[in-house]
Amino acid sequence: MKEITFEQVADLLFNNDNFLVLMHKSPDGDAVGSAYALCMVLRSIGKKANPFCGDEIPPMYEYFTRYVEPQDFQPEYIISVDLASVGLLSGKAKEYADKVNLCIDHHGSNTGYAEYGYVDGKISSCAEIIKYLLDVMKVDIDKNVANAVFTGICTDTGCFKYSSVSPQTHRVAAELMEAGAESADICHLMFDSKSREKLELERMVLETLEFSERGEIAFIYISLETMEKSGAAQSDTDGIASMPRQIEGVKIGITMKEKDGGEFRFSVRTADDIDASEICKQFGGGGHKAAAGCSIHKEQTAAKEDMLEACKAALKGIE
Amino acid sequence: MKEITFEQVADLLFNNDNFLVLMHKSPDGDAVGSAYALCMVLRSIGKKANPFCGDEIPPMYEYFTRYVEPQDFQPEYIISVDLASVGLLSGKAKEYADKVNLCIDHHGSNTGYAEYGYVDGKISSCAEIIKYLLDVMKVDIDKNVANAVFTGICTDTGCFKYSSVSPQTHRVAAELMEAGAESADICHLMFDSKSREKLELERMVLETLEFSERGEIAFIYISLETMEKSGAAQSDTDGIASMPRQIEGVKIGITMKEKDGGEFRFSVRTADDIDASEICKQFGGGGHKAAAGCSIHKEQTAAKEDMLEACKAALKGIE
């Protein structure tokens, strides 16, 4: 992958057309916000562009996604946003795995699968990178674009809470508000509002909470049965992964989620100098230093034990 | 009270000495952050200054309060911060109720009890006003001052979530980070950290969740037994009162808490045009439109029924 500048990214966007903007599976606010913002802007400069995801777009983002009706065209230029590796593509998006022309991402662990790439692992969110790109492109940021970008930034930073937030992140938030971003409404929707089903999911998941290593590791488990009984949507599990790490004294929070077909998906959140991405790499996953994920295809107890062992080793590594 | 400009406030600070900076009872992050930041800055320009509160300062703020050891002097100039009315002073601070020389506040409802005042009800927090004042004073903002001011802003805005946050609030946050504010650590401590006891309290309280009126009223109950079994502190119940209202579709969230001596304390949170303060007034309580409280001295079931009836009537009132 050839690393290029914002100016070169802008040139590629101005000089191509019929864009498909790929999102990772189980798309979060940053993936959806980045992809939709980019498509809205590309359309505003006369291009055709569709966001594309193998999974459904969670309805909670409809306050900006509803402004992007699908366009009919043959994709010619494939862009990925917030996509660390093509292994994170799902469904029909997989067929573009080896055809990505341009990758815009903020994962330091990005595998470099695209022809061209703008990747900066120090930026809070892919949406924050999109904002810098739009500034270089000198395009208009209207209310809908501002809402999409603001959504990406606030969801990927826990509402400006994480260490990935820089002074510049706050300045970008200020500019997006001035461009019309409905920040208070977005924050309420993303952080201070939950469905009965999500609340029931949280209650059931809390019952599974286990501690080990003198309370420094906390573990929760979301089974398929829990998902069904609670009636929660897949997107309701967003945010649950941060619960175990929020408990005082916990240095590694593990969320284990049962998937169809004997797969267990792990989310790992870490404190201090423990590298979550290093832990998850051992199982073919990746992510950021304080937040990463991976899948283990094993029997339930064995999968859990494998992850716990890796986390205990990581804890020992910093002692 | 004579309303004055930042320049005039700065003159008063430069031209006086032996300051006492008053905080309201049960001081929150904005009161503590504003008072301590102001005292640190006054000391840095050679003045004597003590923060003063009738109640104890919660230990969670010690990361900046520990840098302000009490100084020995006779108070000559009395300042209040974040204090809407002198009725909110407690304990020994009450004796300064009619002696406040200067009031710095962001409550539009400020009663104008001081000789001079800088009050702006449109600013997110008193701490944000303090930051503008420090800019006018052209004093150095060191890491401890930055931490104190940042704490005031982030706690009073739910971490940049509320509608009181302006673009300028985000720019101030950026400048405070550049001055050394440990924003991620502060946000983690204030918002993403809870004791095992508090988590257990939340889990037990969720078991009591009940809905009525087609899901528009949600009710939770905290018994003395729950407090004892969870091992939670009284301060751990902060925030729990907002839980029922966060559920989708809920217009009135009721939290009923058992107290010693056959008293039940209610917290009522409302959405839309329902006036929580009007509901609580019927039982001798009060508060704001969206958040109010009262006590009912009755048998448990009767107390709950009384409150539910009042809430149902309030719901009918807006139909």
mmCIF file with all atom_site columns, C-alpha atoms in Angstrom, chain B residues 153-293:
data_model
loop_
_atom_site.group_PDB
_atom_site.id
_atom_site.type_symbol
_atom_site.label_atom_id
_atom_site.label_alt_id
_atom_site.label_comp_id
_atom_site.label_asym_id
_atom_site.label_entity_id
_atom_site.label_seq_id
_atom_site.pdbx_PDB_ins_code
_atom_site.Cartn_x
_atom_site.Cartn_y
_atom_site.Cartn_z
_atom_site.occupancy
_atom_site.B_iso_or_equiv
_atom_site.pdbx_formal_charge
_atom_site.auth_seq_id
_atom_site.auth_comp_id
_atom_site.auth_asym_id
_atom_site.auth_atom_id
_atom_site.pdbx_PDB_model_num
ATOM 1   C CA . ILE B 1 153 ? -16.379 21.786 32.606 1.00 0.00 ? 153 ILE B CA 1
ATOM 2   C CA . CYS B 1 154 ? -16.558 18.057 31.971 1.00 0.00 ? 154 CYS B CA 1
ATOM 3   C CA . THR B 1 155 ? -18.578 17.236 35.103 1.00 0.00 ? 155 THR B CA 1
ATOM 4   C CA . ASP B 1 156 ? -21.131 19.992 34.493 1.00 0.00 ? 156 ASP B CA 1
ATOM 5   C CA . THR B 1 157 ? -21.656 18.987 30.866 1.00 0.00 ? 157 THR B CA 1
ATOM 6   C CA . GLY B 1 158 ? -21.905 15.210 31.303 1.00 0.00 ? 158 GLY B CA 1
ATOM 7   C CA . CYS B 1 159 ? -18.586 15.063 29.430 1.00 0.00 ? 159 CYS B CA 1
ATOM 8   C CA . PHE B 1 160 ? -19.515 17.485 26.632 1.00 0.00 ? 160 PHE B CA 1
ATOM 9   C CA . LYS B 1 161 ? -22.944 15.909 26.112 1.00 0.00 ? 161 LYS B CA 1
ATOM 10  C CA . TYR B 1 162 ? -25.396 18.605 27.180 1.00 0.00 ? 162 TYR B CA 1
ATOM 11  C CA . SER B 1 163 ? -26.951 21.378 25.123 1.00 0.00 ? 163 SER B CA 1
ATOM 12  C CA . SER B 1 164 ? -25.057 23.912 27.258 1.00 0.00 ? 164 SER B CA 1
ATOM 13  C CA . VAL B 1 165 ? -21.864 22.954 25.392 1.00 0.00 ? 165 VAL B CA 1
ATOM 14  C CA . SER B 1 166 ? -20.916 25.547 22.780 1.00 0.00 ? 166 SER B CA 1
ATOM 15  C CA . PRO B 1 167 ? -18.179 25.401 20.142 1.00 0.00 ? 167 PRO B CA 1
ATOM 16  C CA . GLN B 1 168 ? -16.218 27.659 22.486 1.00 0.00 ? 168 GLN B CA 1
ATOM 17  C CA . THR B 1 169 ? -16.521 25.057 25.267 1.00 0.00 ? 169 THR B CA 1
ATOM 18  C CA . HIS B 1 170 ? -14.679 22.574 23.050 1.00 0.00 ? 170 HIS B CA 1
ATOM 19  C CA . ARG B 1 171 ? -12.027 25.175 22.204 1.00 0.00 ? 171 ARG B CA 1
ATOM 20  C CA . VAL B 1 172 ? -11.494 25.833 25.906 1.00 0.00 ? 172 VAL B CA 1
ATOM 21  C CA . ALA B 1 173 ? -11.105 22.068 26.441 1.00 0.00 ? 173 ALA B CA 1
ATOM 22  C CA . ALA B 1 174 ? -8.443  22.035 23.717 1.00 0.00 ? 174 ALA B CA 1
ATOM 23  C CA . GLU B 1 175 ? -6.528  24.888 25.354 1.00 0.00 ? 175 GLU B CA 1
ATOM 24  C CA . LEU B 1 176 ? -6.730  23.230 28.778 1.00 0.00 ? 176 LEU B CA 1
ATOM 25  C CA . MET B 1 177 ? -5.311  20.019 27.322 1.00 0.00 ? 177 MET B CA 1
ATOM 26  C CA . GLU B 1 178 ? -2.465  22.028 25.838 1.00 0.00 ? 178 GLU B CA 1
ATOM 27  C CA . ALA B 1 179 ? -1.897  23.574 29.282 1.00 0.00 ? 179 ALA B CA 1
ATOM 28  C CA . GLY B 1 180 ? -1.479  20.065 30.653 1.00 0.00 ? 180 GLY B CA 1
ATOM 29  C CA . ALA B 1 181 ? -4.974  18.949 31.668 1.00 0.00 ? 181 ALA B CA 1
ATOM 30  C CA . GLU B 1 182 ? -4.970  15.165 31.964 1.00 0.00 ? 182 GLU B CA 1
ATOM 31  C CA . SER B 1 183 ? -8.300  14.946 30.207 1.00 0.00 ? 183 SER B CA 1
ATOM 32  C CA . ALA B 1 184 ? -8.519  11.204 29.603 1.00 0.00 ? 184 ALA B CA 1
ATOM 33  C CA . ASP B 1 185 ? -7.589  10.367 33.208 1.00 0.00 ? 185 ASP B CA 1
ATOM 34  C CA . ILE B 1 186 ? -10.096 12.904 34.524 1.00 0.00 ? 186 ILE B CA 1
ATOM 35  C CA . CYS B 1 187 ? -12.903 11.665 32.260 1.00 0.00 ? 187 CYS B CA 1
ATOM 36  C CA . HIS B 1 188 ? -12.153 8.078  33.206 1.00 0.00 ? 188 HIS B CA 1
ATOM 37  C CA . LEU B 1 189 ? -12.251 8.918  36.899 1.00 0.00 ? 189 LEU B CA 1
ATOM 38  C CA . MET B 1 190 ? -15.411 11.024 36.658 1.00 0.00 ? 190 MET B CA 1
ATOM 39  C CA . PHE B 1 191 ? -17.415 8.930  34.193 1.00 0.00 ? 191 PHE B CA 1
ATOM 40  C CA . ASP B 1 192 ? -15.947 5.513  33.448 1.00 0.00 ? 192 ASP B CA 1
ATOM 41  C CA . SER B 1 193 ? -14.983 4.197  36.814 1.00 0.00 ? 193 SER B CA 1
ATOM 42  C CA . LYS B 1 194 ? -17.194 2.533  39.323 1.00 0.00 ? 194 LYS B CA 1
ATOM 43  C CA . SER B 1 195 ? -16.635 0.422  42.397 1.00 0.00 ? 195 SER B CA 1
ATOM 44  C CA . ARG B 1 196 ? -17.710 -3.193 42.451 1.00 0.00 ? 196 ARG B CA 1
ATOM 45  C CA . GLU B 1 197 ? -20.181 -2.130 45.131 1.00 0.00 ? 197 GLU B CA 1
ATOM 46  C CA . LYS B 1 198 ? -21.746 0.494  42.883 1.00 0.00 ? 198 LYS B CA 1
ATOM 47  C CA . LEU B 1 199 ? -22.005 -2.003 40.041 1.00 0.00 ? 199 LEU B CA 1
ATOM 48  C CA . GLU B 1 200 ? -23.668 -4.490 42.378 1.00 0.00 ? 200 GLU B CA 1
ATOM 49  C CA . LEU B 1 201 ? -26.045 -1.746 43.530 1.00 0.00 ? 201 LEU B CA 1
ATOM 50  C CA . GLU B 1 202 ? -26.998 -0.994 39.916 1.00 0.00 ? 202 GLU B CA 1
ATOM 51  C CA . ARG B 1 203 ? -27.534 -4.673 39.197 1.00 0.00 ? 203 ARG B CA 1
ATOM 52  C CA . MET B 1 204 ? -29.784 -5.134 42.234 1.00 0.00 ? 204 MET B CA 1
ATOM 53  C CA . VAL B 1 205 ? -31.730 -1.956 41.523 1.00 0.00 ? 205 VAL B CA 1
ATOM 54  C CA . LEU B 1 206 ? -32.353 -3.000 37.904 1.00 0.00 ? 206 LEU B CA 1
ATOM 55  C CA . GLU B 1 207 ? -34.140 -6.087 39.274 1.00 0.00 ? 207 GLU B CA 1
ATOM 56  C CA . THR B 1 208 ? -36.773 -3.747 40.739 1.00 0.00 ? 208 THR B CA 1
ATOM 57  C CA . LEU B 1 209 ? -37.480 -1.951 37.440 1.00 0.00 ? 209 LEU B CA 1
ATOM 58  C CA . GLU B 1 210 ? -41.206 -1.656 36.699 1.00 0.00 ? 210 GLU B CA 1
ATOM 59  C CA . PHE B 1 211 ? -43.063 0.060  33.894 1.00 0.00 ? 211 PHE B CA 1
ATOM 60  C CA . SER B 1 212 ? -46.549 1.508  33.835 1.00 0.00 ? 212 SER B CA 1
ATOM 61  C CA . GLU B 1 213 ? -48.712 3.642  31.546 1.00 0.00 ? 213 GLU B CA 1
ATOM 62  C CA . ARG B 1 214 ? -47.611 1.881  28.330 1.00 0.00 ? 214 ARG B CA 1
ATOM 63  C CA . GLY B 1 215 ? -43.955 2.188  29.299 1.00 0.00 ? 215 GLY B CA 1
ATOM 64  C CA . GLU B 1 216 ? -44.094 5.940  29.790 1.00 0.00 ? 216 GLU B CA 1
ATOM 65  C CA . ILE B 1 217 ? -43.423 5.657  33.516 1.00 0.00 ? 217 ILE B CA 1
ATOM 66  C CA . ALA B 1 218 ? -40.442 3.672  34.808 1.00 0.00 ? 218 ALA B CA 1
ATOM 67  C CA . PHE B 1 219 ? -39.897 2.993  38.502 1.00 0.00 ? 219 PHE B CA 1
ATOM 68  C CA . ILE B 1 220 ? -36.918 1.683  40.475 1.00 0.00 ? 220 ILE B CA 1
ATOM 69  C CA . TYR B 1 221 ? -36.562 1.059  44.196 1.00 0.00 ? 221 TYR B CA 1
ATOM 70  C CA . ILE B 1 222 ? -33.482 1.214  46.444 1.00 0.00 ? 222 ILE B CA 1
ATOM 71  C CA . SER B 1 223 ? -34.166 -0.409 49.804 1.00 0.00 ? 223 SER B CA 1
ATOM 72  C CA . LEU B 1 224 ? -31.985 -0.132 52.904 1.00 0.00 ? 224 LEU B CA 1
ATOM 73  C CA . GLU B 1 225 ? -31.377 -3.848 52.471 1.00 0.00 ? 225 GLU B CA 1
ATOM 74  C CA . THR B 1 226 ? -30.095 -3.274 48.924 1.00 0.00 ? 226 THR B CA 1
ATOM 75  C CA . MET B 1 227 ? -27.703 -0.606 50.191 1.00 0.00 ? 227 MET B CA 1
ATOM 76  C CA . GLU B 1 228 ? -26.405 -2.949 52.871 1.00 0.00 ? 228 GLU B CA 1
ATOM 77  C CA . LYS B 1 229 ? -26.159 -6.060 50.696 1.00 0.00 ? 229 LYS B CA 1
ATOM 78  C CA . SER B 1 230 ? -24.389 -4.240 47.857 1.00 0.00 ? 230 SER B CA 1
ATOM 79  C CA . GLY B 1 231 ? -21.992 -2.549 50.269 1.00 0.00 ? 231 GLY B CA 1
ATOM 80  C CA . ALA B 1 232 ? -22.456 0.654  48.258 1.00 0.00 ? 232 ALA B CA 1
ATOM 81  C CA . ALA B 1 233 ? -21.820 4.115  49.717 1.00 0.00 ? 233 ALA B CA 1
ATOM 82  C CA . GLN B 1 234 ? -24.493 6.816  49.736 1.00 0.00 ? 234 GLN B CA 1
ATOM 83  C CA . SER B 1 235 ? -22.549 8.680  47.021 1.00 0.00 ? 235 SER B CA 1
ATOM 84  C CA . ASP B 1 236 ? -22.832 5.543  44.853 1.00 0.00 ? 236 ASP B CA 1
ATOM 85  C CA . THR B 1 237 ? -26.537 6.282  44.419 1.00 0.00 ? 237 THR B CA 1
ATOM 86  C CA . ASP B 1 238 ? -25.617 9.479  42.506 1.00 0.00 ? 238 ASP B CA 1
ATOM 87  C CA . GLY B 1 239 ? -26.478 8.917  38.900 1.00 0.00 ? 239 GLY B CA 1
ATOM 88  C CA . ILE B 1 240 ? -28.823 6.015  39.552 1.00 0.00 ? 240 ILE B CA 1
ATOM 89  C CA . ALA B 1 241 ? -31.791 8.407  39.560 1.00 0.00 ? 241 ALA B CA 1
ATOM 90  C CA . SER B 1 242 ? -31.147 9.121  35.886 1.00 0.00 ? 242 SER B CA 1
ATOM 91  C CA . MET B 1 243 ? -31.317 5.443  34.889 1.00 0.00 ? 243 MET B CA 1
ATOM 92  C CA . PRO B 1 244 ? -35.092 4.959  34.484 1.00 0.00 ? 244 PRO B CA 1
ATOM 93  C CA . ARG B 1 245 ? -35.507 8.093  32.352 1.00 0.00 ? 245 ARG B CA 1
ATOM 94  C CA . GLN B 1 246 ? -32.788 6.928  29.940 1.00 0.00 ? 246 GLN B CA 1
ATOM 95  C CA . ILE B 1 247 ? -34.943 4.052  28.763 1.00 0.00 ? 247 ILE B CA 1
ATOM 96  C CA . GLU B 1 248 ? -36.524 4.647  25.362 1.00 0.00 ? 248 GLU B CA 1
ATOM 97  C CA . GLY B 1 249 ? -40.123 5.766  25.554 1.00 0.00 ? 249 GLY B CA 1
ATOM 98  C CA . VAL B 1 250 ? -39.978 6.696  29.231 1.00 0.00 ? 250 VAL B CA 1
ATOM 99  C CA . LYS B 1 251 ? -41.324 10.162 29.996 1.00 0.00 ? 251 LYS B CA 1
ATOM 100 C CA . ILE B 1 252 ? -41.205 9.980  33.795 1.00 0.00 ? 252 ILE B CA 1
ATOM 101 C CA . GLY B 1 253 ? -38.485 8.100  35.671 1.00 0.00 ? 253 GLY B CA 1
ATOM 102 C CA . ILE B 1 254 ? -39.057 7.546  39.388 1.00 0.00 ? 254 ILE B CA 1
ATOM 103 C CA . THR B 1 255 ? -36.399 6.457  41.860 1.00 0.00 ? 255 THR B CA 1
ATOM 104 C CA . MET B 1 256 ? -37.743 5.569  45.322 1.00 0.00 ? 256 MET B CA 1
ATOM 105 C CA . LYS B 1 257 ? -35.200 5.237  48.090 1.00 0.00 ? 257 LYS B CA 1
ATOM 106 C CA . GLU B 1 258 ? -35.874 3.893  51.556 1.00 0.00 ? 258 GLU B CA 1
ATOM 107 C CA . LYS B 1 259 ? -34.435 6.034  54.351 1.00 0.00 ? 259 LYS B CA 1
ATOM 108 C CA . ASP B 1 260 ? -34.262 5.396  58.082 1.00 0.00 ? 260 ASP B CA 1
ATOM 109 C CA . GLY B 1 261 ? -37.355 6.175  60.136 1.00 0.00 ? 261 GLY B CA 1
ATOM 110 C CA . GLY B 1 262 ? -40.113 5.268  57.660 1.00 0.00 ? 262 GLY B CA 1
ATOM 111 C CA . GLU B 1 263 ? -39.199 7.944  55.124 1.00 0.00 ? 263 GLU B CA 1
ATOM 112 C CA . PHE B 1 264 ? -39.087 7.345  51.400 1.00 0.00 ? 264 PHE B CA 1
ATOM 113 C CA . ARG B 1 265 ? -37.097 9.730  49.241 1.00 0.00 ? 265 ARG B CA 1
ATOM 114 C CA . PHE B 1 266 ? -38.180 10.152 45.610 1.00 0.00 ? 266 PHE B CA 1
ATOM 115 C CA . SER B 1 267 ? -36.194 11.447 42.644 1.00 0.00 ? 267 SER B CA 1
ATOM 116 C CA . VAL B 1 268 ? -38.264 12.278 39.603 1.00 0.00 ? 268 VAL B CA 1
ATOM 117 C CA . ARG B 1 269 ? -36.798 12.828 36.125 1.00 0.00 ? 269 ARG B CA 1
ATOM 118 C CA . THR B 1 270 ? -39.008 13.911 33.254 1.00 0.00 ? 270 THR B CA 1
ATOM 119 C CA . ALA B 1 271 ? -38.952 14.400 29.496 1.00 0.00 ? 271 ALA B CA 1
ATOM 120 C CA . ASP B 1 272 ? -40.945 16.564 27.115 1.00 0.00 ? 272 ASP B CA 1
ATOM 121 C CA . ASP B 1 273 ? -43.114 19.106 28.846 1.00 0.00 ? 273 ASP B CA 1
ATOM 122 C CA . ILE B 1 274 ? -43.702 17.247 32.083 1.00 0.00 ? 274 ILE B CA 1
ATOM 123 C CA . ASP B 1 275 ? -42.733 19.331 35.092 1.00 0.00 ? 275 ASP B CA 1
ATOM 124 C CA . ALA B 1 276 ? -40.970 17.185 37.701 1.00 0.00 ? 276 ALA B CA 1
ATOM 125 C CA . SER B 1 277 ? -40.880 20.101 40.101 1.00 0.00 ? 277 SER B CA 1
ATOM 126 C CA . GLU B 1 278 ? -44.702 20.391 39.987 1.00 0.00 ? 278 GLU B CA 1
ATOM 127 C CA . ILE B 1 279 ? -45.051 16.669 40.753 1.00 0.00 ? 279 ILE B CA 1
ATOM 128 C CA . CYS B 1 280 ? -42.701 16.890 43.747 1.00 0.00 ? 280 CYS B CA 1
ATOM 129 C CA . LYS B 1 281 ? -44.227 20.111 45.055 1.00 0.00 ? 281 LYS B CA 1
ATOM 130 C CA . GLN B 1 282 ? -47.416 18.126 45.845 1.00 0.00 ? 282 GLN B CA 1
ATOM 131 C CA . PHE B 1 283 ? -45.359 16.279 48.464 1.00 0.00 ? 283 PHE B CA 1
ATOM 132 C CA . GLY B 1 284 ? -43.502 19.319 49.800 1.00 0.00 ? 284 GLY B CA 1
ATOM 133 C CA . GLY B 1 285 ? -40.446 18.924 47.559 1.00 0.00 ? 285 GLY B CA 1
ATOM 134 C CA . GLY B 1 286 ? -39.126 20.817 44.541 1.00 0.00 ? 286 GLY B CA 1
ATOM 135 C CA . GLY B 1 287 ? -36.291 21.230 42.046 1.00 0.00 ? 287 GLY B CA 1
ATOM 136 C CA . HIS B 1 288 ? -35.990 21.880 38.325 1.00 0.00 ? 288 HIS B CA 1
ATOM 137 C CA . LYS B 1 289 ? -38.423 21.158 35.520 1.00 0.00 ? 289 LYS B CA 1
ATOM 138 C CA . ALA B 1 290 ? -36.656 17.982 34.382 1.00 0.00 ? 290 ALA B CA 1
ATOM 139 C CA . ALA B 1 291 ? -35.272 16.837 37.749 1.00 0.00 ? 291 ALA B CA 1
ATOM 140 C CA . ALA B 1 292 ? -36.862 17.192 41.182 1.00 0.00 ? 292 ALA B CA 1
ATOM 141 C CA . GLY B 1 293 ? -37.213 15.390 44.486 1.00 0.00 ? 293 GLY B CA 1
#
